[in-house]
CSV table of C-alpha atoms in Angstrom, one decimal:
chain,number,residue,atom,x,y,z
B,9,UNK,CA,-15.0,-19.3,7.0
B,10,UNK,CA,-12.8,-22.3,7.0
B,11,UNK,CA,-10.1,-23.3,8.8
B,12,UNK,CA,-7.7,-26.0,9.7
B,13,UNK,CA,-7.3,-28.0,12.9
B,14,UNK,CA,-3.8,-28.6,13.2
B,15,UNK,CA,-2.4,-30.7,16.1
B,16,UNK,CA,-1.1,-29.9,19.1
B,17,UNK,CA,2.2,-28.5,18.6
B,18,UNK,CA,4.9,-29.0,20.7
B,19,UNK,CA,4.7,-24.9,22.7
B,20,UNK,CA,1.0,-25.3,22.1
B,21,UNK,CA,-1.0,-26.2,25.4
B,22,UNK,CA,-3.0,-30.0,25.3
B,23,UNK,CA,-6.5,-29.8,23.9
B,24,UNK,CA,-9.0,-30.8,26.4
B,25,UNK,CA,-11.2,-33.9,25.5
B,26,UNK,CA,-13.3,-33.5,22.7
B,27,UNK,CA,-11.6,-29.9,21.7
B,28,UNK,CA,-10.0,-29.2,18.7
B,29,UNK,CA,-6.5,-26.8,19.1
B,30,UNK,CA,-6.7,-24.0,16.4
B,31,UNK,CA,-3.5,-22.8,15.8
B,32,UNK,CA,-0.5,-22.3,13.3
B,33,UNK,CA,1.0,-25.4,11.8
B,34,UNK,CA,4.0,-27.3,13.1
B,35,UNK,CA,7.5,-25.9,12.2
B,36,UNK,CA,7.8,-22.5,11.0
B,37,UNK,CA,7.7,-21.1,7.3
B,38,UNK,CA,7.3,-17.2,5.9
B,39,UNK,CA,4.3,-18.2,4.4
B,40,UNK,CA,1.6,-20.6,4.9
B,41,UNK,CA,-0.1,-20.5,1.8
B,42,UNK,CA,-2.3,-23.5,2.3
B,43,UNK,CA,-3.2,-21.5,5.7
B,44,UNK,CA,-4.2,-19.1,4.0
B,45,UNK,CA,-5.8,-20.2,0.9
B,46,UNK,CA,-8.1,-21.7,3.6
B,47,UNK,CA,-8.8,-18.5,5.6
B,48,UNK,CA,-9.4,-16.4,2.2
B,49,UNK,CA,-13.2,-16.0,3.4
B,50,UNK,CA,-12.3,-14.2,6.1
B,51,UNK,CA,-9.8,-11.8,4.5
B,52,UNK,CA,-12.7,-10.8,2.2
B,53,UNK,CA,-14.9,-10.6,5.5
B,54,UNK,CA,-12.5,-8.4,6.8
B,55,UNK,CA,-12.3,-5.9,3.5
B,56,UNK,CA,-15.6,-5.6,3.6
B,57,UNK,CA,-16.3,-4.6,7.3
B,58,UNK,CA,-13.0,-2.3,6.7
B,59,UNK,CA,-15.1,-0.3,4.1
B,60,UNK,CA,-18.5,-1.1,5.1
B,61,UNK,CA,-16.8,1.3,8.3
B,62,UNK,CA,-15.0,3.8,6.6
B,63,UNK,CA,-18.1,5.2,4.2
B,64,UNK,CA,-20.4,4.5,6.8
B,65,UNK,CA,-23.0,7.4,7.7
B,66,UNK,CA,-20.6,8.9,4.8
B,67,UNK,CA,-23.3,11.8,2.7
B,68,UNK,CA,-21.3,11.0,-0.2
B,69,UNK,CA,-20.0,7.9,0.5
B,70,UNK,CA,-17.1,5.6,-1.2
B,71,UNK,CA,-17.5,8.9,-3.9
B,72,UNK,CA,-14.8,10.3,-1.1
B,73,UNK,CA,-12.1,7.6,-2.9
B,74,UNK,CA,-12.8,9.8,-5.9
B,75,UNK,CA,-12.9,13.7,-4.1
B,76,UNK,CA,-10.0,13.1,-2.1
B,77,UNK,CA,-7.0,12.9,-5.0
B,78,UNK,CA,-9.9,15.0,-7.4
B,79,UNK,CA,-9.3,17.8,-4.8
B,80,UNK,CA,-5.2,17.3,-3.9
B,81,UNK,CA,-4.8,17.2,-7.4
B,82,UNK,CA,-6.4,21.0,-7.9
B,83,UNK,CA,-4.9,22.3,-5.4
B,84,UNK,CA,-1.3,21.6,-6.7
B,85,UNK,CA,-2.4,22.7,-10.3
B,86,UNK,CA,-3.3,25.8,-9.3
B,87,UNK,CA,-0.5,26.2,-6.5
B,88,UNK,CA,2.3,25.9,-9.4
B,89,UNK,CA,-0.1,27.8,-11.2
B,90,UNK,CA,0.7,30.5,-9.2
B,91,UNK,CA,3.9,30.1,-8.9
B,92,UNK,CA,4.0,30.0,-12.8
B,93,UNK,CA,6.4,27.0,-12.9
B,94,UNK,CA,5.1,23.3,-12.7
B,95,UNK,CA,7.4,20.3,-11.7
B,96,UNK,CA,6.8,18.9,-14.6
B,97,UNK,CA,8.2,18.6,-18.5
B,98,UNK,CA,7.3,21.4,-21.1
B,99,UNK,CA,4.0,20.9,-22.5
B,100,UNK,CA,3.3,17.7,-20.6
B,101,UNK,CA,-0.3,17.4,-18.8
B,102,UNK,CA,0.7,18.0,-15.2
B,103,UNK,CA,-2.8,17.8,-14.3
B,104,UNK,CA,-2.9,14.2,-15.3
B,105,UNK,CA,0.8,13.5,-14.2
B,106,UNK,CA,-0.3,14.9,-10.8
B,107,UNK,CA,-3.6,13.1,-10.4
B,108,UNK,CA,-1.5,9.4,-11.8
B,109,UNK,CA,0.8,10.2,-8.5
B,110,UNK,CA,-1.8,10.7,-6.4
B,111,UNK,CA,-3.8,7.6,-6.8
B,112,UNK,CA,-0.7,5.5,-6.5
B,113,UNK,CA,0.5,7.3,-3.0
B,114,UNK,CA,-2.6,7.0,-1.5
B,115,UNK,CA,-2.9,3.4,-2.5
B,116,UNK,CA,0.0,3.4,-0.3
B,117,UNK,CA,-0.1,5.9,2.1
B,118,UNK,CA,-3.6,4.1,3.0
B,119,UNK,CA,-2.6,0.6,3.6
B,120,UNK,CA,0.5,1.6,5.7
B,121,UNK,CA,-1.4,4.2,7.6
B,122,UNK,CA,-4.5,1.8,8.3
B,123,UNK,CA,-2.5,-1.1,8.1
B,124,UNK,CA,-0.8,0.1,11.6
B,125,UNK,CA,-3.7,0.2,13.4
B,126,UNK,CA,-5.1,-3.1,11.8
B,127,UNK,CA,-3.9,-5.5,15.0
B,128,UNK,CA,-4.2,-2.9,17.9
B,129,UNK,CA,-7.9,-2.0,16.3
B,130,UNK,CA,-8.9,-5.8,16.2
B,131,UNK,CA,-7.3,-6.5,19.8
B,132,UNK,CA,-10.5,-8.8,20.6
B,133,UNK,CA,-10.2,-11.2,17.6
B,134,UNK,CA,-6.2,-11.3,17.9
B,135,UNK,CA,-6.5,-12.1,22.0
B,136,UNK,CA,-9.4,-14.7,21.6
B,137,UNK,CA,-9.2,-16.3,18.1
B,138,UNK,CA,-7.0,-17.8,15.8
B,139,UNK,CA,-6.6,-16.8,12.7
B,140,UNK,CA,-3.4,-16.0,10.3
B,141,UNK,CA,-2.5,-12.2,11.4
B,142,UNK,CA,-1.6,-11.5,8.0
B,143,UNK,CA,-5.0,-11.0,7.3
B,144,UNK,CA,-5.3,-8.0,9.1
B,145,UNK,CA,-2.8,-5.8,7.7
B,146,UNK,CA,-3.5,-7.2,4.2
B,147,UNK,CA,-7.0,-6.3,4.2
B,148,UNK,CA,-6.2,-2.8,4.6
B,149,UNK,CA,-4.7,-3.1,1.0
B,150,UNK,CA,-7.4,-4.6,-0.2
B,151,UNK,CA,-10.0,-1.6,0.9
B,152,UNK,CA,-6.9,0.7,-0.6
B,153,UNK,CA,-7.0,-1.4,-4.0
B,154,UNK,CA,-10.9,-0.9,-4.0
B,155,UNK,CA,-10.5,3.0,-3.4
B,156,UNK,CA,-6.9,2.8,-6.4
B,157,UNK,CA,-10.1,0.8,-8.9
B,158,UNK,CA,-12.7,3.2,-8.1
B,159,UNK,CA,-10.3,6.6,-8.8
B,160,UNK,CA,-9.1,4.9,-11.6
B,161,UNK,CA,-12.4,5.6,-13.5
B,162,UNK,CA,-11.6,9.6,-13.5
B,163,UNK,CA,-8.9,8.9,-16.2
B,164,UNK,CA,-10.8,9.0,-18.8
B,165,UNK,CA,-12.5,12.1,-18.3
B,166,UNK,CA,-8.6,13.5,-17.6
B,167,UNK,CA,-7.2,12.1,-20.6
B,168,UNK,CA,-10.2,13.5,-22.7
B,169,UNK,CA,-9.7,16.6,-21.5
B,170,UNK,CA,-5.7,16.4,-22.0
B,171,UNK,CA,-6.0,15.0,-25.5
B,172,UNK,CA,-4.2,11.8,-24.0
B,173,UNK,CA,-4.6,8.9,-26.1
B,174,UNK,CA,-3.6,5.3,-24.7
B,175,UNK,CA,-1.1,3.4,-26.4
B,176,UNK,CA,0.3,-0.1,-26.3
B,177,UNK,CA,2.2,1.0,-23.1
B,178,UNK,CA,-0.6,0.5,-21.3
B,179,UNK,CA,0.0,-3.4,-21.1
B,180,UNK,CA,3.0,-2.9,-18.9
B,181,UNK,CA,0.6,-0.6,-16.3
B,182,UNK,CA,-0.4,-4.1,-14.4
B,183,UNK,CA,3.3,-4.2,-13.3
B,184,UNK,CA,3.9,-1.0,-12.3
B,185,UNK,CA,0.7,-1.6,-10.6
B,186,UNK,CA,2.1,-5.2,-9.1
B,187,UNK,CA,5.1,-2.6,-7.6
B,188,UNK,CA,3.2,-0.3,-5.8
B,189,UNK,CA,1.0,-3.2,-4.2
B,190,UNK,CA,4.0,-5.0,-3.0
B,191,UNK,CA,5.6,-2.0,-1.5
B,192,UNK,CA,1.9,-1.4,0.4
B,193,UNK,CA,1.8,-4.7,1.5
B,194,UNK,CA,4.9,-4.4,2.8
B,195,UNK,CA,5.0,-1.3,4.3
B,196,UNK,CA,1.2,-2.5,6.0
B,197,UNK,CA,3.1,-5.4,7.4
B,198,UNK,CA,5.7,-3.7,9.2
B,199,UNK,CA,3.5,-0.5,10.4
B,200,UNK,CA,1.0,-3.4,11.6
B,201,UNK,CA,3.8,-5.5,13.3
B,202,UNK,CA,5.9,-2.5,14.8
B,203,UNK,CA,2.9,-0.8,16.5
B,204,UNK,CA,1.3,-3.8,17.8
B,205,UNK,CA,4.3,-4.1,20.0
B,206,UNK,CA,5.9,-0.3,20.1
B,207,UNK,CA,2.8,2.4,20.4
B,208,UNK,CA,5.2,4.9,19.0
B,209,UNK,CA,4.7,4.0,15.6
B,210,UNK,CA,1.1,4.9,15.8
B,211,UNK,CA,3.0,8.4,16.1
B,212,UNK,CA,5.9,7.7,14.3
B,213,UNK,CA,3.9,6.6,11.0
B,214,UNK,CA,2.0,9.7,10.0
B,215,UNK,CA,5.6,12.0,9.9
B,216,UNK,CA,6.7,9.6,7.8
B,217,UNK,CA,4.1,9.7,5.1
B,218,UNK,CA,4.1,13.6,5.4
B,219,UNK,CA,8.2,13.2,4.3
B,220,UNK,CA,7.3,10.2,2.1
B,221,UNK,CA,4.9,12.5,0.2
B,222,UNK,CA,7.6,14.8,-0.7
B,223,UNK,CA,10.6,12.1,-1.1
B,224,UNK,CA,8.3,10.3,-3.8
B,225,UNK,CA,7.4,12.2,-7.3
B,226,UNK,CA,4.2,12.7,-6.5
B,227,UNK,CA,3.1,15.7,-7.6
B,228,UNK,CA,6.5,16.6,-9.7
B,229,UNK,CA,8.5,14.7,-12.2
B,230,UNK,CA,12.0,13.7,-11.1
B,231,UNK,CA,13.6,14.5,-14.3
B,232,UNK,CA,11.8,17.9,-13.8
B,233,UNK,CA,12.7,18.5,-9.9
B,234,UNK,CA,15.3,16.5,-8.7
B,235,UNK,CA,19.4,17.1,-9.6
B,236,UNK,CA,20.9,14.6,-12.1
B,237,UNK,CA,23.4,13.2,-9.5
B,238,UNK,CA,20.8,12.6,-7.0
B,239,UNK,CA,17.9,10.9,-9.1
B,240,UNK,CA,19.7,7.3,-8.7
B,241,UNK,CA,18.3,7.7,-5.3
B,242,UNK,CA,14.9,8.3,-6.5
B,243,UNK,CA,15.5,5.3,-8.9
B,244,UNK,CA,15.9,3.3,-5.6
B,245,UNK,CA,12.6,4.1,-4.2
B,246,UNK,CA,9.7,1.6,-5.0
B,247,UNK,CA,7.0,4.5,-4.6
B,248,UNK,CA,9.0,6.4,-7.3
B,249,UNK,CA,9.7,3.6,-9.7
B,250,UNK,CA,5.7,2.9,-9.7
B,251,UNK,CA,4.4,6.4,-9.9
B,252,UNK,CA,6.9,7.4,-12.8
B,253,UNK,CA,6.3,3.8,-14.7
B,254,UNK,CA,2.7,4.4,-14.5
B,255,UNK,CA,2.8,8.1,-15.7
B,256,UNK,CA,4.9,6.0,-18.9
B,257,UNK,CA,2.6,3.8,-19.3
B,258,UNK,CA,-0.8,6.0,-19.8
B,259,UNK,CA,0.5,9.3,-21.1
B,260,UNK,CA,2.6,9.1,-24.0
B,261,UNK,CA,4.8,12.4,-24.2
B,262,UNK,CA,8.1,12.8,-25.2
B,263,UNK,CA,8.9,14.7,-21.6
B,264,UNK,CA,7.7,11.7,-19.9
B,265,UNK,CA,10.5,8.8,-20.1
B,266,UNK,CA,8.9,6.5,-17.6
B,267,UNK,CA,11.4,4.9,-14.4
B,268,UNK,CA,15.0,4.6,-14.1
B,269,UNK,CA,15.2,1.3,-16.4
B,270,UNK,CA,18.5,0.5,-14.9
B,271,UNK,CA,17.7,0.3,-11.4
B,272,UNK,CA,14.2,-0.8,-12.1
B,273,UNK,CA,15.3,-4.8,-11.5
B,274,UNK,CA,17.1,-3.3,-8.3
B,275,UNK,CA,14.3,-1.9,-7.4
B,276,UNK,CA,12.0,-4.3,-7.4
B,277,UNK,CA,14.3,-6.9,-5.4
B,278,UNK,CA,14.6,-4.5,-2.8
B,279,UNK,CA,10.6,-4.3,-2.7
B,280,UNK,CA,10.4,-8.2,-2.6
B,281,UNK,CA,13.5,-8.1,-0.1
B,282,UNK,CA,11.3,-5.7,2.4
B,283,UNK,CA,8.7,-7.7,2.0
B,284,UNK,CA,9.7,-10.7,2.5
B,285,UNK,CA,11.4,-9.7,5.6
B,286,UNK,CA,8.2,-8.1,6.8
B,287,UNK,CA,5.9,-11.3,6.6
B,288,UNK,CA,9.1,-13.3,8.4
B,289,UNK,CA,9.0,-10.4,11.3
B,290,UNK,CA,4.8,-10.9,11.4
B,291,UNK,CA,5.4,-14.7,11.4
B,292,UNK,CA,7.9,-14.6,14.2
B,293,UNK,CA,5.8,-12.2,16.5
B,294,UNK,CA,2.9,-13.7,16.1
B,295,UNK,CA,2.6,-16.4,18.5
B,296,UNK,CA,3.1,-13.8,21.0
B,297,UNK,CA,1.8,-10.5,19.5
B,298,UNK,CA,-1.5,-11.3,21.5
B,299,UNK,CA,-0.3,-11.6,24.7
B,300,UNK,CA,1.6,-7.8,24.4
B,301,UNK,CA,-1.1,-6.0,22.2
């Protein structure tokens, strides 16, 4: 791991002789990139031990990244199976529309549930050592990205069985992709931040992904669910942008027409908006965030 040894700042207490002050950088920014370009061993570190912990004395190991949306996914094909109505468009593969929602929400759902816990779980580190907190929280998106990679690979078999055939589409998937990231990182920031200082969101957090799971098309289509007048507001939502933009991106189907394109640019301000505000609230907090965690 590297770091840097800044100076003293001016609310930072006088090194003793021959002792070097670790410690954020003089003046305040969002960001420190050159921080954190140095630290990037450790946010690996961190990613590792995350998962390393999660699959340990696992019987079937990180295959559970696979099982877990595998098994969802079922469950809600043969739920609206029953019913004998899916959410989805005629003719459409709701299997593989289904499984698509589920591997983006629990790329989220994971980092923000996770994510919470990231600075309270690490209470040690963040009371005795120095390091940007950021790394905490963002780790938590990494192991979710590893998990996102990993599911990824039961496509194929879906969209063998569905008679799915990619298409150019699929060059725009990376930025859908990019979307749903942001809006984890985001959310991992502020569940991390929040809960460090306010133990209710540790309570708060998983009510909120039960409603989020509903609010975003996860396992429905919002042209097929949702009234006309009300789907600007799903156009809004960052979760709902990505899930229906990937959907467009690997199944080509005339009942699947992809995000609202209007709001789309909205949308993704608002997801750089939230998340810039969330790594300005972790900045700000910080410097005292070990002192009340």
């Amino acid at each position: 791991m590297t770091g840097s040894a800044t100076a003293a700042a001016s609310e930072s207490p006088p090194p003793l002789a021959g002792m070097a002050w670790f410690g954020p950088d003089p003046g305040w920014r969002i960001v420190d990139f050159r921080e954190l370009w140095n630290y990037r061993e450790l946010l690996l570190v961190f990613a590792v031990r995350d998962l390393k912990v999660r699959y340990r004395q696992a019987v079937v190991g990180i295959a559970w990244a696979i099982l877990q949306p595998v098994a969802t996914m079922l469950v809600f094909v043969v739920l609206f199976g029953w019913l004998g109505r899916r959410p989805a468009a005629e003719g459409a593969p709701y299997g593989l529309l289904a499984y698509i929602g589920m591997l983006v929400w629990q790329l989220f759902a994971y980092s923000v549930r996770e994510g919470s816990a990231s600075l309270v779980g690490n209470r040690d580190l963040v009371t005795k050592v120095y390091f940007p907190r950021l790394l905490l929280p963002a780790a938590t998106v990494v192991c979710a990205l590893v998990d996102f990679l990993i599911a990824l690979l039961v496509l194929i078999p879906l969209m063998i069985a569905f008679n799915v055939s990619p298409s150019a589409r699929l060059l725009l998937l990376p930025a859908f992709l990019s979307l749903a990231i942001l809006a984890a990182l985001a959310g991992s920031l502020w569940a991390a931040a929040l809960n460090a200082l306010y133990r209710d969101i540790g309570y708060v957090i998983p009510f909120l992904l039960q409603l989020g799971f509903f609010a975003a098309p996860v396992v429905y289509q919002t042209d097929a669910l949702v009234p006309e007048r009300w789907r600007w507001l799903w156009g809004l939502n960052p979760l709902a942008a990505a899930i229906e933009g990937c959907r467009w991106s690997i199944v080509v189907h005339p009942g699947v027409s992809g995000p609202d394109w209007k709001l789309l640019p909205v949308t993704a301000l608002v997801t750089l908006a939230v998340l810039i505000a969330g790594l300005a609230y972790l900045r700000r907090v910080e410097r005292w965030i070990a002192d009340r965690i």
